[in-house]
CSV table of C-alpha atoms and ligand atoms in Angstrom, one decimal:
chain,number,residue,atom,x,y,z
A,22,UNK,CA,6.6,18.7,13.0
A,23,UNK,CA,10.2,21.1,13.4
A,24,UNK,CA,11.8,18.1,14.7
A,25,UNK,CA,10.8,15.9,12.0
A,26,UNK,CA,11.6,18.3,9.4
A,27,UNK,CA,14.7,19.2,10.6
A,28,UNK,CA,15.9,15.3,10.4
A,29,UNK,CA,14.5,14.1,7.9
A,30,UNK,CA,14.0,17.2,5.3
A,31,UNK,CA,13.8,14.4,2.5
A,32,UNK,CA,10.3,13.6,3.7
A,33,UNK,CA,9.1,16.8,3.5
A,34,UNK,CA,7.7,19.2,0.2
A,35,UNK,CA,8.2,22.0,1.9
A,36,UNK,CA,8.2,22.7,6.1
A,37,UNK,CA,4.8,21.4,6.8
A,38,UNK,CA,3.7,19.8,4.2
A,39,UNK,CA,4.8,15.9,4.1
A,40,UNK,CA,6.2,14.6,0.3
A,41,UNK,CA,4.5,11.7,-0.8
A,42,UNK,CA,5.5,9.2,-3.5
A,43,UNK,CA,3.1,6.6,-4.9
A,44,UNK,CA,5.1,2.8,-4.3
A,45,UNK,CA,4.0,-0.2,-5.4
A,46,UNK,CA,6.4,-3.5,-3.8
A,47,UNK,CA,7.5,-6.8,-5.8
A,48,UNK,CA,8.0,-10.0,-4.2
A,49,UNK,CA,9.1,-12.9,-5.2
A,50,UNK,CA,9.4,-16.0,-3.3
A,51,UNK,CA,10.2,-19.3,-4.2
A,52,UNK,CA,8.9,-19.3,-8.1
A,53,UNK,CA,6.4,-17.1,-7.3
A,54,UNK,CA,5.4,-13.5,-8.3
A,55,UNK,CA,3.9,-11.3,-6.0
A,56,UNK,CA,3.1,-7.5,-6.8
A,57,UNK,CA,1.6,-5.4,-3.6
A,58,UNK,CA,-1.2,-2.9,-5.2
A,59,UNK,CA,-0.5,-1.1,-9.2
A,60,UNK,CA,-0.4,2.5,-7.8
A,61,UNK,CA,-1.2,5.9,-9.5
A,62,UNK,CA,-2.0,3.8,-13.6
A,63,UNK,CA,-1.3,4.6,-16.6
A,64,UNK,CA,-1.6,8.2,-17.5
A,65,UNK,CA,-5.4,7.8,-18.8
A,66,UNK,CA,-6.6,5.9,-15.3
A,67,UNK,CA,-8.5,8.1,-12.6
A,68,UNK,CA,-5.8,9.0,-10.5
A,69,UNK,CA,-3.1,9.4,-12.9
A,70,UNK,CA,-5.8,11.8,-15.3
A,71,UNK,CA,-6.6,14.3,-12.2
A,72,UNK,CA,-3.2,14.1,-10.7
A,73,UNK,CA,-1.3,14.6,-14.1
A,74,UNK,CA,0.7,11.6,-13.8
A,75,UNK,CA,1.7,9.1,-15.7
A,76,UNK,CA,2.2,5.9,-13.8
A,77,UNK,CA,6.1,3.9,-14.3
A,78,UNK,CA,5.1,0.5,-12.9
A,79,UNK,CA,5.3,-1.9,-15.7
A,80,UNK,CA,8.5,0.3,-17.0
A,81,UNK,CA,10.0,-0.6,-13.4
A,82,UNK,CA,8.8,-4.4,-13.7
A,83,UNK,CA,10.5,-4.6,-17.2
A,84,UNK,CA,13.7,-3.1,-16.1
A,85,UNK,CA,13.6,-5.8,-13.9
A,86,UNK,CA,12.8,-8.6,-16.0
A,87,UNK,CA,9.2,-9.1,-14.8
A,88,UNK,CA,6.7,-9.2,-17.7
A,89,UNK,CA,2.6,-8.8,-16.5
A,90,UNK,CA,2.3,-11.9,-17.7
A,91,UNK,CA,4.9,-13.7,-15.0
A,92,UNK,CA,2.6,-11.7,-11.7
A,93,UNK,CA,0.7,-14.5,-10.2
A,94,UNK,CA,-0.5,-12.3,-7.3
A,95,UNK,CA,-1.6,-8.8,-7.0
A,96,UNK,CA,-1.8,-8.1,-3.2
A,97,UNK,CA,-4.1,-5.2,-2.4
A,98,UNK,CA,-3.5,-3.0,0.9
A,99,UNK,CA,-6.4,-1.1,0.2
A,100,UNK,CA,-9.4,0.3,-2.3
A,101,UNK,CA,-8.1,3.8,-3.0
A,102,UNK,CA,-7.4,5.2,-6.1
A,103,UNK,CA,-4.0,5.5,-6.2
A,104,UNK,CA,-3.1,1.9,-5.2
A,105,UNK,CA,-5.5,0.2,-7.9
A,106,UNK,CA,-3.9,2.2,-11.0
A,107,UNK,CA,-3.0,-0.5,-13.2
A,108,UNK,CA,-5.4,-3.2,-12.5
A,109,UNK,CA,-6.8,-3.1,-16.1
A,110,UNK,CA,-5.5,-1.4,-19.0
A,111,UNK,CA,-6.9,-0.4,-22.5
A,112,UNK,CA,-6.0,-2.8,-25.5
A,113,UNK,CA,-6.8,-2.5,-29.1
A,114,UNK,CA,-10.1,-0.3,-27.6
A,115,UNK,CA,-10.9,-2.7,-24.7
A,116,UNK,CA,-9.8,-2.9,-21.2
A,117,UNK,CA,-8.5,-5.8,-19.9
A,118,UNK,CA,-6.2,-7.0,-16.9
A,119,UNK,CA,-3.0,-5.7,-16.3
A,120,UNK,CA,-1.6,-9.3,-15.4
A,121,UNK,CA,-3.7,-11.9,-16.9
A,122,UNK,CA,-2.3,-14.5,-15.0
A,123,UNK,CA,-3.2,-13.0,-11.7
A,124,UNK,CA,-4.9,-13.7,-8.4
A,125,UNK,CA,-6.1,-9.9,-7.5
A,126,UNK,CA,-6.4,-10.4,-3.5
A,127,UNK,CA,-9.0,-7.9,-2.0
A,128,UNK,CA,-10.2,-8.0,1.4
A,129,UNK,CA,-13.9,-8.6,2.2
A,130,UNK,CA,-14.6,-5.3,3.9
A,131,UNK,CA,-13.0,-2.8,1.2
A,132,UNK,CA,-14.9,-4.5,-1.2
A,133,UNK,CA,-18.3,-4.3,1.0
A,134,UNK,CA,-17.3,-0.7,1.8
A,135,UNK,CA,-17.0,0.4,-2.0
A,136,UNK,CA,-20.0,-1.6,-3.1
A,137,UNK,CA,-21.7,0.1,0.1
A,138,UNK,CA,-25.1,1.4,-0.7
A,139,UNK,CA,-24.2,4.3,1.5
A,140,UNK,CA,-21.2,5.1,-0.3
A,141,UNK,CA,-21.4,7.6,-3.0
A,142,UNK,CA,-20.4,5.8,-6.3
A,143,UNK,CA,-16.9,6.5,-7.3
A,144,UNK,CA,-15.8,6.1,-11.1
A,145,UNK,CA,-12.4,4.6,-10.3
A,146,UNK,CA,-14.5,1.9,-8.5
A,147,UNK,CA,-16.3,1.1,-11.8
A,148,UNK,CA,-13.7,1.6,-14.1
A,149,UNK,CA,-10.6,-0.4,-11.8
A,150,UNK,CA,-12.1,-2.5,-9.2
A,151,UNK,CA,-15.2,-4.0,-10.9
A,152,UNK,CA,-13.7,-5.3,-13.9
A,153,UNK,CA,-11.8,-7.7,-12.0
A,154,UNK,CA,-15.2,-9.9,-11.2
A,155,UNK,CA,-15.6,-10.3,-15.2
A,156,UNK,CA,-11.7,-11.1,-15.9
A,157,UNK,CA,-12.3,-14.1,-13.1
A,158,UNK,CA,-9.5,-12.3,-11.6
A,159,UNK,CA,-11.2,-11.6,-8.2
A,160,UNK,CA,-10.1,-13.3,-4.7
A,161,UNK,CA,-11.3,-11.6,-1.7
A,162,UNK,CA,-9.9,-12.9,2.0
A,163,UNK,CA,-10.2,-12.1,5.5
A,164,UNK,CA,-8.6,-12.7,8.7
A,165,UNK,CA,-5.2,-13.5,8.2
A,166,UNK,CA,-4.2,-15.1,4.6
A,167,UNK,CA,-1.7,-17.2,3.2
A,168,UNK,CA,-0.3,-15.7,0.1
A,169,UNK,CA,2.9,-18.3,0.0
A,170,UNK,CA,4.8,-19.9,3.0
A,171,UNK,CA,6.6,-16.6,3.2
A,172,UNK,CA,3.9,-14.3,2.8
A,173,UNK,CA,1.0,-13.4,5.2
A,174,UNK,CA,-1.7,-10.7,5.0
A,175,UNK,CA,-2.6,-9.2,8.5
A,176,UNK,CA,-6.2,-7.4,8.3
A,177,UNK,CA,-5.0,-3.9,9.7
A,178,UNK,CA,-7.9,-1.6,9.6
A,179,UNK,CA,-8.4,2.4,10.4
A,180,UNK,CA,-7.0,3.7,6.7
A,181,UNK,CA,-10.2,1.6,5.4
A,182,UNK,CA,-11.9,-1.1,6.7
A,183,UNK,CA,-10.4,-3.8,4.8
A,184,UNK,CA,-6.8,-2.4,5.3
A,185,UNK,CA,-4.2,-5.2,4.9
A,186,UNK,CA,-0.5,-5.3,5.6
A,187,UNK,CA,2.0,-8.2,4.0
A,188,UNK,CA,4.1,-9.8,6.5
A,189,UNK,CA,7.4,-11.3,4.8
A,190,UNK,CA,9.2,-14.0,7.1
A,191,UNK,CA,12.0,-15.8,5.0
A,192,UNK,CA,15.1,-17.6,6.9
A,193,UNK,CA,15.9,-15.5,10.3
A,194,UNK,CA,14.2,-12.2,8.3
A,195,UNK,CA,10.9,-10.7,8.6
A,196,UNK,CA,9.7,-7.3,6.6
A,197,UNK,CA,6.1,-5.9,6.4
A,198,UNK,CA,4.6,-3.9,3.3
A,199,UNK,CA,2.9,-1.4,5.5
A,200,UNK,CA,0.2,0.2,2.7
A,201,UNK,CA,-1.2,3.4,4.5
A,202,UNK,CA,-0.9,2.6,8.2
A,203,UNK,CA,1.3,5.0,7.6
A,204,UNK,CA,1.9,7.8,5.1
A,205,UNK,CA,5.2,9.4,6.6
A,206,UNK,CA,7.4,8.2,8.5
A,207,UNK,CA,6.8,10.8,11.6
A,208,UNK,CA,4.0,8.8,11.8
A,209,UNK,CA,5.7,5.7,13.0
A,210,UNK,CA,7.9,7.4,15.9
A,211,UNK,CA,4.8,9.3,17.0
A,212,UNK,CA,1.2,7.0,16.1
A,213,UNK,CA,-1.4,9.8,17.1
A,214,UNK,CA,-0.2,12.1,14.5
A,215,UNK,CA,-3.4,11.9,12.2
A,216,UNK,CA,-3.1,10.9,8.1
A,217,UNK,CA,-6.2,12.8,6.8
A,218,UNK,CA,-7.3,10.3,4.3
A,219,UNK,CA,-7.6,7.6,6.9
A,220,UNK,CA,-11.9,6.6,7.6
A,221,UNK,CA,-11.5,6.1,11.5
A,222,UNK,CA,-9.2,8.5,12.6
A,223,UNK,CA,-9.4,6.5,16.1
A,224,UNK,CA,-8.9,2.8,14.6
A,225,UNK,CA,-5.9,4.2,12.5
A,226,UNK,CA,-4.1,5.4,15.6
A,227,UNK,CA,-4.7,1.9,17.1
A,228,UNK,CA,-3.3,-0.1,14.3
A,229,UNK,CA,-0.6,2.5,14.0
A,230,UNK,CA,0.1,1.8,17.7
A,231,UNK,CA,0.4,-1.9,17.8
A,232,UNK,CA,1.7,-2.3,14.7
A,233,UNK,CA,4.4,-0.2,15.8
A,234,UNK,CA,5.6,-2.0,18.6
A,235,UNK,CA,5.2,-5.3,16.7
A,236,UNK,CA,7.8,-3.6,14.1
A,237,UNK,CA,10.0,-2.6,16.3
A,238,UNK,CA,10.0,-5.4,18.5
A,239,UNK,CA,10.6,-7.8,15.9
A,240,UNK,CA,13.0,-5.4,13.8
A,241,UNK,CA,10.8,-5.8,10.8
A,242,UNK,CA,12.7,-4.2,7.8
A,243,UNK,CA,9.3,-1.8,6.5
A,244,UNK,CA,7.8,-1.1,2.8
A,245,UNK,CA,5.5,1.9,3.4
A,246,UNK,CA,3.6,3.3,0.2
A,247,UNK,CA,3.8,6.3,0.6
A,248,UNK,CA,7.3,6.9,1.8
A,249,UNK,CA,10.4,8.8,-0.1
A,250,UNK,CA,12.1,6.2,-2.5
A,251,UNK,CA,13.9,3.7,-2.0
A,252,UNK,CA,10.5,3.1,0.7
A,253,UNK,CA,12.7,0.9,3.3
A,254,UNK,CA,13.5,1.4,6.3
A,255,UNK,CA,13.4,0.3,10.4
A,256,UNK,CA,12.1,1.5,13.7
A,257,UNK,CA,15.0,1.9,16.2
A,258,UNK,CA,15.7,3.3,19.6
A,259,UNK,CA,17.9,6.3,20.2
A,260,UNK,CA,18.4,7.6,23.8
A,261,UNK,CA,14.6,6.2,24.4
A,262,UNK,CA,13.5,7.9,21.6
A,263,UNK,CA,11.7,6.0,18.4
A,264,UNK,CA,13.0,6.9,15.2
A,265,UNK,CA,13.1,6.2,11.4
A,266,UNK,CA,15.7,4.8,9.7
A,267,UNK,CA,15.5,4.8,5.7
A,268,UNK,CA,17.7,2.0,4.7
B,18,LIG,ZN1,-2.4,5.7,-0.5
């Protein structure tokens, strides 16, 4: 990791130890409103409580003139805690949905997975995920879906079973909102380095791999989660080498 932290000390806490922010990604395309996952929640949701957080999504949708109420979409990478923050929130003592007028789009196998009876029970499950089935709010997909004629999810699994990316094509452009496929950006220029979280280590290195070449190939303009603020960047080619460019 010395040559990674010696280029790109931004990424990094400290040497060895990667800096991870919590990003969620807003779309819009063509009158409509797509959000990609709520993040870390407001300061009382599970994520936000343990990690002493206090979530700034719907201050960063104001400040950009997007009320809940305009989201038509919420596009989920995955079912972990800290990408599901905001999905409901507490209103004169009852929870509710974030953005009312939302599609929340899951994919089939996350949702199997949580609702697994092998899998212990987790509260942010109960408390984020479920209430979406009672709100009407729920839309779960698989194989590849069309969110809007720009906007494509692409079942990339490994992270978690259901792991989807969102593939942007608009006029001669293409971007993907990666989710976890990668949590730093080391990751991309090398695909076997190993993000702990992921389920199956094996089918995360995989996805990394050919999702990687597809990104560079097609000089994809990447939205990664995880990644240092703004979260943009591309895969180019130095003397052979793959690296990351923030943009
Ligand atoms: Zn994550």
């Amino acid at each position: 990791m010395g040559f990674y932290y010696e280029r790109y000390p931004e990424t990094f806490r400290e040497r060895g130890v990667w800096r991870e922010e919590f990003g969620c990604y807003l779309l819009m395309s063509k009158g409509r409103v797509v959000l990609v996952d709520t993040g870390v929640g407001p300061a009382d949701s599970p994520f936000a409580k343990n990690a002493g957080l206090d979530g700034r999504l719907l201050a960063g949708l104001r400040a950009v003139g997007i009320e809940p109420e305009d989201v038509d979409t919420v596009v989920f990478t995955h079912l972990h805690l800290d990408h599901v923050g905001w999905n409901v929130v507490m209103e004169n003592g009852e929870r509710t949905v974030t953005f009312p007028n939302a599609k929340y789009v899951i994919h089939q196998e996350d949702w199997d997975s949580v609702h697994s009876p092998e899998m212990e029970r987790r509260p942010f499950v109960e408390e984020c995920v479920d209430p979406l089935v009672e709100f009407d709010a729920l839309e779960l997909v698989s194989g590849e879906h069309t969110v809007t004629d720009e906007m494509t999810t692409l079942h990339t699994p490994g992270h978690t079973p259901g792991h989807m990316c969102l593939l942007v094509s608009s006029g001669n452009q293409k971007a993907v909102i990666l989710g976890d496929v990668a949590a730093h950006p080391a990751q991309l220029m090398q695909p076997d380095v190993a993000f702990m979280y992921d389920a199956d280590k094996t089918m995360a290195r995989e996805t990394r791999r050919w999702l990687s070449d597809r990104m560079e190939a097609e000089g994809m303009t990447i939205g990664a989660s995880h990644f240092a603020e703004p979260g943009f960047g591309r895969i180019v080619r130095l003397d052979g080498r793959r690296l990351w460019q923030a943009l």
